[in-house]
PDB file of C-alpha atoms and ligand atoms in Angstrom:
ATOM      1  CA  UNK H 196     101.957 124.443 117.853  1.00 98.00           C
ATOM      2  CA  UNK H 197     104.872 124.715 115.501  1.00 98.00           C
ATOM      3  CA  UNK H 198     104.901 123.570 111.877  1.00 98.00           C
ATOM      4  CA  UNK H 199     108.101 123.001 109.919  1.00 98.00           C
ATOM      5  CA  UNK H 200     107.912 122.441 106.184  1.00 98.00           C
ATOM      6  CA  UNK H 201     110.358 119.588 105.550  1.00 98.00           C
ATOM      7  CA  UNK H 202     109.588 119.420 101.836  1.00 98.00           C
ATOM      8  CA  UNK H 203     107.342 121.493  99.576  1.00 98.00           C
ATOM      9  CA  UNK H 204     107.875 119.987  96.119  1.00 98.00           C
ATOM     10  CA  UNK H 205     105.779 117.805  93.860  1.00 98.00           C
ATOM     11  CA  UNK H 206     106.500 114.118  93.276  1.00 98.00           C
ATOM     12  CA  UNK H 207     109.577 114.792  91.141  1.00 98.00           C
ATOM     13  CA  UNK H 208     111.027 117.377  93.490  1.00 98.00           C
ATOM     14  CA  UNK H 209     112.498 120.635  92.188  1.00 98.00           C
ATOM     15  CA  UNK H 210     114.851 120.807  90.317  1.00 98.00           C
ATOM     16  CA  UNK H 211     113.325 118.258  87.952  1.00 98.00           C
ATOM     17  CA  UNK H 212     116.063 115.877  86.823  1.00 98.00           C
ATOM     18  CA  UNK H 213     117.301 116.860  83.310  1.00 98.00           C
ATOM     19  CA  UNK H 214     115.442 120.220  83.275  1.00 98.00           C
ATOM     20  CA  UNK H 215     117.115 123.483  82.280  1.00 98.00           C
ATOM     21  CA  UNK H 216     114.239 125.866  83.021  1.00 98.00           C
ATOM     22  CA  UNK H 217     114.826 129.037  85.028  1.00 98.00           C
ATOM     23  CA  UNK H 218     113.351 127.541  88.231  1.00 98.00           C
ATOM     24  CA  UNK H 219     115.413 124.357  88.026  1.00 98.00           C
ATOM     25  CA  UNK H 220     118.568 126.389  87.364  1.00 98.00           C
ATOM     26  CA  UNK H 221     117.848 128.925  90.131  1.00 98.00           C
ATOM     27  CA  UNK H 222     120.459 129.458  92.851  1.00 98.00           C
ATOM     28  CA  UNK H 223     117.788 130.590  95.365  1.00 98.00           C
ATOM     29  CA  UNK H 224     117.508 127.866  98.080  1.00 98.00           C
ATOM     30  CA  UNK H 225     113.732 128.525  98.115  1.00 98.00           C
ATOM     31  CA  UNK H 226     113.586 127.061  94.604  1.00 98.00           C
ATOM     32  CA  UNK H 227     114.971 123.708  95.759  1.00 98.00           C
ATOM     33  CA  UNK H 228     112.041 121.619  96.884  1.00 98.00           C
ATOM     34  CA  UNK H 229     112.224 118.142  98.406  1.00 98.00           C
ATOM     35  CA  UNK H 230     109.175 115.891  98.304  1.00 98.00           C
ATOM     36  CA  UNK H 231     106.202 117.005 100.421  1.00 98.00           C
ATOM     37  CA  UNK H 232     106.237 116.491 104.179  1.00 98.00           C
ATOM     38  CA  UNK H 233     105.819 118.605 107.295  1.00 98.00           C
ATOM     39  CA  UNK H 234     106.553 118.207 110.986  1.00 98.00           C
ATOM     40  CA  UNK H 235     103.922 119.332 113.494  1.00 98.00           C
ATOM     41  CA  UNK H 236     105.052 119.845 117.081  1.00 98.00           C
ATOM     42  CA  UNK H 237     101.977 119.872 119.292  1.00 98.00           C
ATOM     43  CA  UNK H 238     101.614 119.326 123.060  1.00 97.00           C
ATOM     44  CA  UNK H 239     105.110 117.818 123.262  1.00 97.00           C
ATOM     45  CA  UNK H 240     104.461 115.331 120.451  1.00 98.00           C
ATOM     46  CA  UNK H 241     106.125 115.191 117.038  1.00 98.00           C
ATOM     47  CA  UNK H 242     103.620 114.304 114.332  1.00 98.00           C
ATOM     48  CA  UNK H 243     104.840 113.839 110.765  1.00 98.00           C
ATOM     49  CA  UNK H 244     102.547 114.695 107.892  1.00 98.00           C
ATOM     50  CA  UNK H 245     103.615 112.154 105.268  1.00 98.00           C
ATOM     51  CA  UNK H 246     107.008 110.498 105.034  1.00 98.00           C
ATOM     52  CA  UNK H 247     108.324 110.585 101.473  1.00 98.00           C
ATOM     53  CA  UNK H 248     111.541 109.470  99.779  1.00 98.00           C
ATOM     54  CA  UNK H 249     113.465 112.528 101.028  1.00 98.00           C
ATOM     55  CA  UNK H 250     112.628 111.841 104.690  1.00 98.00           C
ATOM     56  CA  UNK H 251     116.148 110.829 105.687  1.00 98.00           C
ATOM     57  CA  UNK H 252     117.647 114.103 104.445  1.00 98.00           C
ATOM     58  CA  UNK H 253     114.767 116.089 105.924  1.00 98.00           C
ATOM     59  CA  UNK H 254     115.222 114.484 109.359  1.00 98.00           C
ATOM     60  CA  UNK H 255     118.945 115.291 109.273  1.00 98.00           C
ATOM     61  CA  UNK H 256     118.237 118.860 108.118  1.00 97.00           C
ATOM     62  CA  UNK H 257     116.182 119.614 111.243  1.00 97.00           C
ATOM     63  CA  UNK H 258     117.933 117.245 113.684  1.00 98.00           C
ATOM     64  CA  UNK H 259     114.724 115.303 114.235  1.00 98.00           C
ATOM     65  CA  UNK H 260     115.118 113.371 117.499  1.00 98.00           C
ATOM     66  CA  UNK H 261     111.744 111.698 117.845  1.00 98.00           C
ATOM     67  CA  UNK H 262     108.648 110.784 115.866  1.00 98.00           C
ATOM     68  CA  UNK H 263     105.506 109.870 117.769  1.00 98.00           C
ATOM     69  CA  UNK H 264     103.124 109.356 114.868  1.00 98.00           C
ATOM     70  CA  UNK H 265     102.758 109.758 111.109  1.00 98.00           C
ATOM     71  CA  UNK H 266      99.572 110.915 109.398  1.00 98.00           C
ATOM     72  CA  UNK H 267      99.658 109.653 105.818  1.00 98.00           C
ATOM     73  CA  UNK H 268      97.533 111.504 103.273  1.00 98.00           C
ATOM     74  CA  UNK H 269      97.518 108.784 100.584  1.00 98.00           C
ATOM     75  CA  UNK H 270      99.519 105.916  99.126  1.00 98.00           C
ATOM     76  CA  UNK H 271     101.558 107.641  96.404  1.00 98.00           C
ATOM     77  CA  UNK H 272     105.281 107.010  96.636  1.00 98.00           C
ATOM     78  CA  UNK H 273     106.218 110.668  97.106  1.00 98.00           C
ATOM     79  CA  UNK H 274     104.304 110.538 100.419  1.00 98.00           C
ATOM     80  CA  UNK H 275     105.213 107.120 101.868  1.00 98.00           C
ATOM     81  CA  UNK H 276     108.545 105.824 100.642  1.00 97.00           C
ATOM     82  CA  UNK H 277     110.543 107.186 103.577  1.00 98.00           C
ATOM     83  CA  UNK H 278     108.854 104.850 106.054  1.00 98.00           C
ATOM     84  CA  UNK H 279     111.871 102.516 106.208  1.00 98.00           C
ATOM     85  CA  UNK H 280     113.943 105.424 107.514  1.00 98.00           C
ATOM     86  CA  UNK H 281     111.789 105.592 110.646  1.00 98.00           C
ATOM     87  CA  UNK H 282     113.989 102.820 112.103  1.00 97.00           C
ATOM     88  CA  UNK H 283     115.861 105.118 114.552  1.00 97.00           C
ATOM     89  CA  UNK H 284     112.592 106.196 116.194  1.00 98.00           C
ATOM     90  CA  UNK H 285     111.414 102.845 117.600  1.00 96.00           C
ATOM     91  CA  UNK H 286     107.690 102.123 117.551  1.00 96.00           C
ATOM     92  CA  UNK H 287     105.902 104.693 115.353  1.00 98.00           C
ATOM     93  CA  UNK H 288     102.136 104.845 114.931  1.00 98.00           C
ATOM     94  CA  UNK H 289     100.978 105.271 111.317  1.00 98.00           C
ATOM     95  CA  UNK H 290      97.453 106.506 110.552  1.00 98.00           C
ATOM     96  CA  UNK H 291      95.555 106.651 107.260  1.00 98.00           C
ATOM     97  CA  UNK H 292      92.564 105.357 105.347  1.00 98.00           C
ATOM     98  CA  UNK H 293      92.229 101.645 104.528  1.00 98.00           C
ATOM     99  CA  UNK H 294      93.478 101.983 100.962  1.00 98.00           C
ATOM    100  CA  UNK H 295      96.704 103.614 102.134  1.00 98.00           C
ATOM    101  CA  UNK H 296      97.335 101.224 105.039  1.00 98.00           C
ATOM    102  CA  UNK H 297      96.694  98.229 102.742  1.00 98.00           C
ATOM    103  CA  UNK H 298      99.279  99.638 100.312  1.00 98.00           C
ATOM    104  CA  UNK H 299     101.805 100.098 103.142  1.00 98.00           C
ATOM    105  CA  UNK H 300     101.377  96.460 104.149  1.00 98.00           C
ATOM    106  CA  UNK H 301     102.101  95.420 100.537  1.00 97.00           C
ATOM    107  CA  UNK H 302     104.994  97.772  99.733  1.00 97.00           C
ATOM    108  CA  UNK H 303     106.621  97.306 103.153  1.00 97.00           C
ATOM    109  CA  UNK H 304     105.540  93.679 103.635  1.00 96.00           C
ATOM    110  CA  UNK H 305     108.901  92.814 105.247  1.00 95.00           C
ATOM    111  CA  UNK H 306     108.029  95.141 108.161  1.00 95.00           C
ATOM    112  CA  UNK H 307     105.039  93.096 109.265  1.00 94.00           C
ATOM    113  CA  UNK H 308     104.841  89.592 110.763  1.00 87.00           C
ATOM    114  CA  UNK H 309     108.625  89.432 110.772  1.00 86.00           C
ATOM    115  CA  UNK H 310     110.857  89.100 113.841  1.00 87.00           C
ATOM    116  CA  UNK H 311     113.985  90.397 112.040  1.00 88.00           C
ATOM    117  CA  UNK H 312     115.509  93.044 114.329  1.00 84.00           C
ATOM    118  CA  UNK H 313     116.481  95.549 111.607  1.00 90.00           C
ATOM    119  CA  UNK H 314     113.031  96.579 110.441  1.00 94.00           C
ATOM    120  CA  UNK H 315     111.093  99.743 111.285  1.00 95.00           C
ATOM    121  CA  UNK H 316     108.494  99.221 113.992  1.00 95.00           C
ATOM    122  CA  UNK H 317     105.400 100.472 112.179  1.00 97.00           C
ATOM    123  CA  UNK H 318     102.135 100.259 114.117  1.00 97.00           C
ATOM    124  CA  UNK H 319      99.418 100.851 111.524  1.00 98.00           C
ATOM    125  CA  UNK H 320      95.959 102.210 112.280  1.00 98.00           C
ATOM    126  CA  UNK H 321      93.090 102.423 109.786  1.00 98.00           C
ATOM    127  CA  UNK H 322      91.028 105.557 110.346  1.00 98.00           C
ATOM    128  CA  UNK H 323      87.720 106.757 108.918  1.00 98.00           C
ATOM    129  CA  UNK H 324      86.373 110.292 108.626  1.00 97.00           C
ATOM    130  CA  UNK H 325      85.597 110.251 112.349  1.00 98.00           C
ATOM    131  CA  UNK H 326      87.845 112.441 114.509  1.00 98.00           C
ATOM    132  CA  UNK H 327      90.340 110.403 116.544  1.00 98.00           C
ATOM    133  CA  UNK H 328      92.964 111.054 119.228  1.00 98.00           C
ATOM    134  CA  UNK H 329      96.716 110.660 119.408  1.00 98.00           C
ATOM    135  CA  UNK H 330      97.838 111.032 123.042  1.00 97.00           C
ATOM    136  CA  UNK H 331      94.913 113.365 123.761  1.00 97.00           C
ATOM    137  CA  UNK H 332      95.368 115.435 120.573  1.00 98.00           C
ATOM    138  CA  UNK H 333      92.209 115.429 118.443  1.00 98.00           C
ATOM    139  CA  UNK H 334      92.760 114.879 114.725  1.00 98.00           C
ATOM    140  CA  UNK H 335      89.934 115.436 112.238  1.00 98.00           C
ATOM    141  CA  UNK H 336      90.382 113.698 108.861  1.00 98.00           C
ATOM    142  CA  UNK H 337      89.141 115.644 105.830  1.00 98.00           C
ATOM    143  CA  UNK H 338      88.147 113.550 102.799  1.00 98.00           C
ATOM    144  CA  UNK H 339      89.622 115.051  99.624  1.00 98.00           C
ATOM    145  CA  UNK H 340      89.639 113.821  96.014  1.00 98.00           C
ATOM    146  CA  UNK H 341      92.966 113.315  94.249  1.00 98.00           C
ATOM    147  CA  UNK H 342      91.307 112.736  90.866  1.00 96.00           C
ATOM    148  CA  UNK H 343      89.438 109.493  91.727  1.00 96.00           C
ATOM    149  CA  UNK H 344      91.619 108.505  94.677  1.00 97.00           C
ATOM    150  CA  UNK H 345      90.164 109.282  98.107  1.00 97.00           C
ATOM    151  CA  UNK H 346      92.874 110.926 100.202  1.00 98.00           C
ATOM    152  CA  UNK H 347      92.901 112.488 103.653  1.00 98.00           C
ATOM    153  CA  UNK H 348      93.734 115.981 104.745  1.00 98.00           C
ATOM    154  CA  UNK H 349      93.956 116.592 108.484  1.00 98.00           C
ATOM    155  CA  UNK H 350      92.754 119.302 110.845  1.00 98.00           C
ATOM    156  CA  UNK H 351      94.407 119.710 114.262  1.00 98.00           C
ATOM    157  CA  UNK H 352      93.020 122.594 116.324  1.00 98.00           C
ATOM    158  CA  UNK H 353      93.077 125.667 114.028  1.00 98.00           C
ATOM    159  CA  UNK H 354      95.531 124.196 111.543  1.00 98.00           C
ATOM    160  CA  UNK H 355      94.756 122.077 108.467  1.00 98.00           C
ATOM    161  CA  UNK H 356      97.025 120.260 106.030  1.00 98.00           C
ATOM    162  CA  UNK H 357      95.509 119.476 102.620  1.00 98.00           C
ATOM    163  CA  UNK H 358      97.881 118.101 100.000  1.00 98.00           C
ATOM    164  CA  UNK H 359      97.227 116.245  96.711  1.00 98.00           C
ATOM    165  CA  UNK H 360      93.634 117.132  95.920  1.00 98.00           C
ATOM    166  CA  UNK H 361      91.641 118.245  92.911  1.00 98.00           C
ATOM    167  CA  UNK H 362      88.302 118.719  94.635  1.00 97.00           C
ATOM    168  CA  UNK H 363      86.809 118.835  98.118  1.00 98.00           C
ATOM    169  CA  UNK H 364      83.125 118.127  98.794  1.00 98.00           C
ATOM    170  CA  UNK H 365      80.955 120.765 100.483  1.00 97.00           C
ATOM    171  CA  UNK H 366      80.517 118.803 103.727  1.00 98.00           C
ATOM    172  CA  UNK H 367      84.298 118.518 104.080  1.00 98.00           C
ATOM    173  CA  UNK H 368      84.863 122.226 103.363  1.00 98.00           C
ATOM    174  CA  UNK H 369      82.582 122.896 106.335  1.00 98.00           C
ATOM    175  CA  UNK H 370      85.219 121.249 108.559  1.00 98.00           C
ATOM    176  CA  UNK H 371      87.799 123.814 107.391  1.00 98.00           C
ATOM    177  CA  UNK H 372      86.103 126.934 108.706  1.00 97.00           C
ATOM    178  CA  UNK H 373      87.737 129.232 111.271  1.00 97.00           C
ATOM    179  CA  UNK H 374      91.351 128.226 110.594  1.00 98.00           C
ATOM    180  CA  UNK H 375      94.429 130.119 111.657  1.00 98.00           C
ATOM    181  CA  UNK H 376      96.689 128.305 109.166  1.00 98.00           C
ATOM    182  CA  UNK H 377      95.640 126.383 106.047  1.00 98.00           C
ATOM    183  CA  UNK H 378      98.338 124.475 104.153  1.00 98.00           C
ATOM    184  CA  UNK H 379      97.299 123.356 100.690  1.00 98.00           C
ATOM    185  CA  UNK H 380      98.450 121.801  97.423  1.00 98.00           C
ATOM    186  CA  UNK H 381      98.914 124.334  94.588  1.00 98.00           C
ATOM    187  CA  UNK H 382     100.855 122.455  91.934  1.00 98.00           C
ATOM    188  CA  UNK H 383     101.428 125.059  89.201  1.00 98.00           C
ATOM    189  CA  UNK H 384      99.687 127.777  87.186  1.00 98.00           C
ATOM    190  CA  UNK H 385      98.284 125.459  84.475  1.00 98.00           C
ATOM    191  CA  UNK H 386      95.386 123.178  85.367  1.00 97.00           C
ATOM    192  CA  UNK H 387      96.119 119.534  86.167  1.00 97.00           C
ATOM    193  CA  UNK H 388      93.770 116.532  86.314  1.00 97.00           C
ATOM    194  CA  UNK H 389      94.605 115.445  89.860  1.00 97.00           C
ATOM    195  CA  UNK H 390      96.021 118.536  91.597  1.00 98.00           C
ATOM    196  CA  UNK H 391      94.704 122.029  92.282  1.00 98.00           C
ATOM    197  CA  UNK H 392      96.327 124.776  90.262  1.00 98.00           C
ATOM    198  CA  UNK H 393      97.502 127.948  91.978  1.00 98.00           C
ATOM    199  CA  UNK H 394      94.333 129.786  90.881  1.00 98.00           C
ATOM    200  CA  UNK H 395      92.091 126.944  92.110  1.00 98.00           C
ATOM    201  CA  UNK H 396      93.884 126.927  95.466  1.00 98.00           C
ATOM    202  CA  UNK H 397      93.550 130.714  95.764  1.00 98.00           C
ATOM    203  CA  UNK H 398      89.789 130.377  95.161  1.00 98.00           C
ATOM    204  CA  UNK H 399      89.400 127.791  97.952  1.00 98.00           C
ATOM    205  CA  UNK H 400      91.561 129.818 100.312  1.00 98.00           C
ATOM    206  CA  UNK H 401      89.472 132.963  99.684  1.00 97.00           C
ATOM    207  CA  UNK H 402      86.313 131.000 100.352  1.00 97.00           C
ATOM    208  CA  UNK H 403      87.541 129.423 103.597  1.00 98.00           C
ATOM    209  CA  UNK H 404      89.245 132.659 104.652  1.00 98.00           C
ATOM    210  CA  UNK H 405      91.876 131.335 107.108  1.00 98.00           C
ATOM    211  CA  UNK H 406      94.193 133.921 108.676  1.00 98.00           C
ATOM    212  CA  UNK H 407      97.131 132.537 106.669  1.00 98.00           C
ATOM    213  CA  UNK H 408      97.452 130.083 103.770  1.00 98.00           C
ATOM    214  CA  UNK H 409     100.671 128.338 102.735  1.00 98.00           C
ATOM    215  CA  UNK H 410     100.993 126.564  99.396  1.00 98.00           C
ATOM    216  CA  UNK H 411     102.898 123.290  99.031  1.00 98.00           C
ATOM    217  CA  UNK H 412     103.525 120.501  96.475  1.00 98.00           C
ATOM    218  CA  UNK H 413     104.757 122.944  93.825  1.00 98.00           C
ATOM    219  CA  UNK H 414     106.312 121.784  90.570  1.00 98.00           C
ATOM    220  CA  UNK H 415     108.967 123.724  88.665  1.00 98.00           C
ATOM    221  CA  UNK H 416     106.083 125.111  86.573  1.00 98.00           C
ATOM    222  CA  UNK H 417     104.968 127.147  89.604  1.00 98.00           C
ATOM    223  CA  UNK H 418     107.892 129.409  88.715  1.00 98.00           C
ATOM    224  CA  UNK H 419     110.545 131.134  90.768  1.00 98.00           C
ATOM    225  CA  UNK H 420     109.613 131.547  94.435  1.00 98.00           C
ATOM    226  CA  UNK H 421     110.453 135.235  94.409  1.00 98.00           C
ATOM    227  CA  UNK H 422     108.402 136.012  91.283  1.00 98.00           C
ATOM    228  CA  UNK H 423     105.387 133.820  92.086  1.00 98.00           C
ATOM    229  CA  UNK H 424     105.098 135.050  95.685  1.00 98.00           C
ATOM    230  CA  UNK H 425     104.586 138.614  94.377  1.00 98.00           C
ATOM    231  CA  UNK H 426     101.588 137.440  92.323  1.00 98.00           C
ATOM    232  CA  UNK H 427      99.698 135.956  95.300  1.00 98.00           C
ATOM    233  CA  UNK H 428      96.995 137.763  97.335  1.00 97.00           C
ATOM    234  CA  UNK H 429      97.834 139.059 100.828  1.00 96.00           C
ATOM    235  CA  UNK H 430      98.017 136.340 103.506  1.00 97.00           C
ATOM    236  CA  UNK H 431      98.770 133.615 100.932  1.00 98.00           C
ATOM    237  CA  UNK H 432     102.368 132.432 100.899  1.00 98.00           C
ATOM    238  CA  UNK H 433     104.454 129.945  98.991  1.00 98.00           C
ATOM    239  CA  UNK H 434     105.972 127.660 101.610  1.00 98.00           C
ATOM    240  CA  UNK H 435     109.591 126.653 101.165  1.00 98.00           C
ATOM    241  CA  UNK H 436     111.739 123.879 102.587  1.00 98.00           C
ATOM    242  CA  UNK H 437     112.906 124.633 106.116  1.00 98.00           C
ATOM    243  CA  UNK H 438     110.282 127.317 106.856  1.00 98.00           C
ATOM    244  CA  UNK H 439     108.904 127.094 110.425  1.00 98.00           C
ATOM    245  CA  UNK H 440     105.758 128.848 111.583  1.00 98.00           C
ATOM    246  CA  UNK H 441     104.002 129.201 114.929  1.00 98.00           C
ATOM    247  CA  UNK H 442     100.301 128.395 114.920  1.00 97.00           C
TER     248      UNK H 442
HETATM  249 ZN1   ZN V 672     102.138 114.036  95.892  1.00 90.46          ZN
HETATM  250 ZN1   ZN V 673     112.434 122.897  85.360  1.00 90.46          ZN
HETATM  251 ZN1   ZN V 674      99.511 111.971  95.030  1.00 90.46          ZN
END
């Protein structure tokens, strides 16, 4: 499998509009973070993990030629508002929990029950916590809590993608044992009501003990990539836009 981080920033992206802090003013490309999304290439299929408002630019950045399916983590706009830009890819299957799929049908109501030719062909599927298959690839949803909003992380083989969470129940943590690569939300150093801080994410990573952990969904308050990376334990990395890893 190959994972490409298309975007690694929080909902505002980095730089934050109007901000003059050292991270937002940095010239290091690793400090420029589009909204969170990743591309997983597995068994000849291209599976998108979320599809936020920067999707068009992200697709152009990597020359994305096909999208087979999208796994949505939750309904927040920084994770779904690129769905209209799936038009070039024909029929695309979209998977998430009921709350998210219901929101998609409201926000993108013009895409459903409409024979207009210029709309994206979104084929929505409501999933539960039960593992399911996309073209023979088994996907295991992981229930996570984004403050009070139930969201989904996803495990595929020995890889898991967990964004936008504050807490994860014990029975769900059990599903994250024995990972090669764990990707997880680590918003910033200070605590936040609906996201894990860097220290909280380090604690979960140490407990689950995957071979490698990559942090995503960082805000400008996570600091400069170069400085913050040096403060992390071995085998924990700050992801950055455009990074590709083999799993
Ligand atoms: Zn988010
Ligand atoms: Zn800033
Ligand atoms: Zn969110």
